[in-house]
């Protein structure tokens, strides 16, 4: 079962290629016990997410803007994103796009999915087994 999450933090260190975003569980019975985990992403994706969060616009469309436009022009609507798996310290994600009444899952990197999800203000979900695996990874 997928758990609703939110982007709770973004850490950008421009002197390194590894940036961090943190996802945190939404609606936990005790907010202090809400599950969270970090995902390492690249600088361009982190900067795209940060621009979206700050409401900054740029003159020309970036990759995530292009993808949003393509989805819309093809009659689709991004309804959510889901972090679907964690394997060998690598997260996997899907864009959940509704088109002609059917929802299809499109494979994506989590950083790209989150950047697009933030841009289009759609919910973020994480599969329960991914939350469990991420907790084990943090313990190691």
mmCIF file of C-alpha atoms in Angstrom:
data_model
loop_
_atom_site.group_PDB
_atom_site.id
_atom_site.type_symbol
_atom_site.label_atom_id
_atom_site.label_comp_id
_atom_site.label_asym_id
_atom_site.label_seq_id
_atom_site.Cartn_x
_atom_site.Cartn_y
_atom_site.Cartn_z
ATOM 1 C CA UNK A 1 0.000 0.000 0.000
ATOM 2 C CA UNK A 2 1.265 3.476 -0.816
ATOM 3 C CA UNK A 3 1.740 6.077 1.933
ATOM 4 C CA UNK A 4 1.195 9.798 1.322
ATOM 5 C CA UNK A 5 4.392 11.803 1.763
ATOM 6 C CA UNK A 6 5.487 15.397 1.381
ATOM 7 C CA UNK A 7 8.731 17.053 0.466
ATOM 8 C CA UNK A 8 9.864 18.266 3.869
ATOM 9 C CA UNK A 9 13.384 19.469 3.205
ATOM 10 C CA UNK A 10 15.857 20.157 0.442
ATOM 11 C CA UNK A 11 19.559 20.563 1.098
ATOM 12 C CA UNK A 12 21.623 22.098 -1.690
ATOM 13 C CA UNK A 13 25.398 22.202 -1.440
ATOM 14 C CA UNK A 14 26.589 23.662 -4.720
ATOM 15 C CA UNK A 15 30.163 22.486 -4.222
ATOM 16 C CA UNK A 16 29.154 18.841 -4.580
ATOM 17 C CA UNK A 17 27.094 16.825 -7.065
ATOM 18 C CA UNK A 18 25.131 15.090 -4.316
ATOM 19 C CA UNK A 19 22.128 17.004 -2.999
ATOM 20 C CA UNK A 20 19.500 15.754 -0.544
ATOM 21 C CA UNK A 21 15.755 15.911 -0.395
ATOM 22 C CA UNK A 22 13.751 14.468 2.450
ATOM 23 C CA UNK A 23 10.288 12.981 2.191
ATOM 24 C CA UNK A 24 8.113 12.869 5.325
ATOM 25 C CA UNK A 25 4.914 10.958 6.011
ATOM 26 C CA UNK A 26 1.697 13.000 5.897
ATOM 27 C CA UNK A 27 -1.063 12.443 8.437
ATOM 28 C CA UNK A 28 0.801 10.290 10.945
ATOM 29 C CA UNK A 29 -1.193 9.841 14.167
ATOM 30 C CA UNK A 30 1.756 11.310 16.076
ATOM 31 C CA UNK A 31 3.649 13.894 13.978
ATOM 32 C CA UNK A 32 6.793 13.176 15.999
ATOM 33 C CA UNK A 33 6.654 9.576 14.772
ATOM 34 C CA UNK A 34 6.094 10.402 11.097
ATOM 35 C CA UNK A 35 8.445 8.368 8.954
ATOM 36 C CA UNK A 36 10.921 10.153 6.741
ATOM 37 C CA UNK A 37 13.935 9.361 4.611
ATOM 38 C CA UNK A 38 16.437 11.186 2.409
ATOM 39 C CA UNK A 39 17.031 10.719 -1.308
ATOM 40 C CA UNK A 40 20.291 11.795 -2.921
ATOM 41 C CA UNK A 41 19.707 13.723 -6.148
ATOM 42 C CA UNK A 42 21.751 15.751 -8.611
ATOM 43 C CA UNK A 43 22.289 19.500 -8.486
ATOM 44 C CA UNK A 44 20.160 20.379 -11.570
ATOM 45 C CA UNK A 45 17.172 18.465 -10.181
ATOM 46 C CA UNK A 46 17.625 20.017 -6.722
ATOM 47 C CA UNK A 47 17.774 23.486 -8.255
ATOM 48 C CA UNK A 48 14.625 22.777 -10.320
ATOM 49 C CA UNK A 49 12.768 21.658 -7.191
ATOM 50 C CA UNK A 50 13.977 24.661 -5.225
ATOM 51 C CA UNK A 51 12.864 27.064 -8.000
ATOM 52 C CA UNK A 52 9.404 25.510 -7.940
ATOM 53 C CA UNK A 53 9.134 25.726 -4.163
ATOM 54 C CA UNK A 54 10.128 29.389 -4.250
ATOM 55 C CA UNK A 55 7.765 30.135 -7.150
ATOM 56 C CA UNK A 56 10.596 31.372 -9.366
ATOM 57 C CA UNK A 57 10.068 31.345 -13.106
ATOM 58 C CA UNK A 58 12.673 31.344 -15.825
ATOM 59 C CA UNK A 59 12.434 32.630 -19.372
ATOM 60 C CA UNK A 60 12.622 29.345 -21.240
ATOM 61 C CA UNK A 61 11.047 25.982 -20.393
ATOM 62 C CA UNK A 62 13.259 23.509 -18.589
ATOM 63 C CA UNK A 63 13.083 19.734 -18.984
ATOM 64 C CA UNK A 64 10.363 19.322 -16.346
ATOM 65 C CA UNK A 65 8.312 22.097 -17.974
ATOM 66 C CA UNK A 66 8.681 20.325 -21.302
ATOM 67 C CA UNK A 67 7.503 17.032 -19.845
ATOM 68 C CA UNK A 68 4.488 18.694 -18.212
ATOM 69 C CA UNK A 69 3.608 20.298 -21.537
ATOM 70 C CA UNK A 70 3.960 17.007 -23.440
ATOM 71 C CA UNK A 71 1.717 15.193 -20.954
ATOM 72 C CA UNK A 72 -0.933 17.903 -21.280
ATOM 73 C CA UNK A 73 -0.704 18.190 -25.080
ATOM 74 C CA UNK A 74 -1.207 14.425 -25.361
ATOM 75 C CA UNK A 75 -4.414 14.679 -23.338
ATOM 76 C CA UNK A 76 -2.931 13.402 -20.108
ATOM 77 C CA UNK A 77 -2.942 14.685 -16.570
ATOM 78 C CA UNK A 78 -0.300 13.953 -13.954
ATOM 79 C CA UNK A 79 -2.310 12.802 -10.933
ATOM 80 C CA UNK A 80 0.465 11.710 -8.561
ATOM 81 C CA UNK A 81 3.951 10.357 -8.301
ATOM 82 C CA UNK A 82 4.978 7.212 -6.454
ATOM 83 C CA UNK A 83 8.344 6.052 -5.160
ATOM 84 C CA UNK A 84 7.927 2.422 -6.142
ATOM 85 C CA UNK A 85 11.097 0.597 -5.152
ATOM 86 C CA UNK A 86 14.496 0.718 -3.496
ATOM 87 C CA UNK A 87 17.163 -1.626 -4.785
ATOM 88 C CA UNK A 88 20.897 -1.512 -4.045
ATOM 89 C CA UNK A 89 20.562 2.006 -2.544
ATOM 90 C CA UNK A 90 18.769 3.276 -5.667
ATOM 91 C CA UNK A 91 15.188 4.566 -5.536
ATOM 92 C CA UNK A 92 12.730 4.073 -8.395
ATOM 93 C CA UNK A 93 9.629 6.122 -9.130
ATOM 94 C CA UNK A 94 6.629 6.378 -11.417
ATOM 95 C CA UNK A 95 4.645 9.248 -12.859
ATOM 96 C CA UNK A 96 0.960 8.343 -12.560
ATOM 97 C CA UNK A 97 -0.698 9.868 -15.613
ATOM 98 C CA UNK A 98 -4.426 9.718 -16.352
ATOM 99 C CA UNK A 99 -5.289 9.649 -20.031
ATOM 100 C CA UNK A 100 -8.663 8.733 -21.522
ATOM 101 C CA UNK A 101 -9.939 7.589 -18.129
ATOM 102 C CA UNK A 102 -7.045 5.194 -17.571
ATOM 103 C CA UNK A 103 -4.096 5.767 -15.243
ATOM 104 C CA UNK A 104 -0.729 4.617 -16.479
ATOM 105 C CA UNK A 105 2.536 4.462 -14.538
ATOM 106 C CA UNK A 106 5.570 5.842 -16.357
ATOM 107 C CA UNK A 107 9.015 4.898 -15.029
ATOM 108 C CA UNK A 108 11.015 7.904 -13.803
ATOM 109 C CA UNK A 109 13.914 8.861 -11.586
ATOM 110 C CA UNK A 110 12.604 10.041 -8.212
ATOM 111 C CA UNK A 111 14.338 13.413 -8.597
ATOM 112 C CA UNK A 112 12.617 14.064 -11.925
ATOM 113 C CA UNK A 113 9.282 12.768 -10.644
ATOM 114 C CA UNK A 114 9.436 14.974 -7.550
ATOM 115 C CA UNK A 115 10.497 18.031 -9.555
ATOM 116 C CA UNK A 116 7.546 17.509 -11.887
ATOM 117 C CA UNK A 117 5.197 16.679 -9.013
ATOM 118 C CA UNK A 118 6.153 19.863 -7.163
ATOM 119 C CA UNK A 119 5.686 21.877 -10.360
ATOM 120 C CA UNK A 120 2.230 20.420 -10.940
ATOM 121 C CA UNK A 121 1.216 20.306 -7.260
ATOM 122 C CA UNK A 122 0.347 16.611 -7.179
ATOM 123 C CA UNK A 123 0.607 14.220 -4.226
ATOM 124 C CA UNK A 124 3.695 12.120 -3.563
ATOM 125 C CA UNK A 125 3.296 8.516 -2.444
ATOM 126 C CA UNK A 126 5.823 5.928 -1.296
ATOM 127 C CA UNK A 127 5.155 2.206 -1.283
ATOM 128 C CA UNK A 128 5.181 0.723 2.227
ATOM 129 C CA UNK A 129 7.964 -1.739 1.371
ATOM 130 C CA UNK A 130 10.134 1.196 0.251
ATOM 131 C CA UNK A 131 9.635 2.941 3.602
ATOM 132 C CA UNK A 132 10.645 -0.258 5.377
ATOM 133 C CA UNK A 133 13.711 -0.734 3.150
ATOM 134 C CA UNK A 134 14.749 2.926 3.559
ATOM 135 C CA UNK A 135 14.559 2.567 7.353
ATOM 136 C CA UNK A 136 16.809 -0.508 7.174
ATOM 137 C CA UNK A 137 19.267 1.356 4.909
ATOM 138 C CA UNK A 138 19.509 4.199 7.444
ATOM 139 C CA UNK A 139 20.255 1.714 10.240
ATOM 140 C CA UNK A 140 23.224 0.229 8.365
#
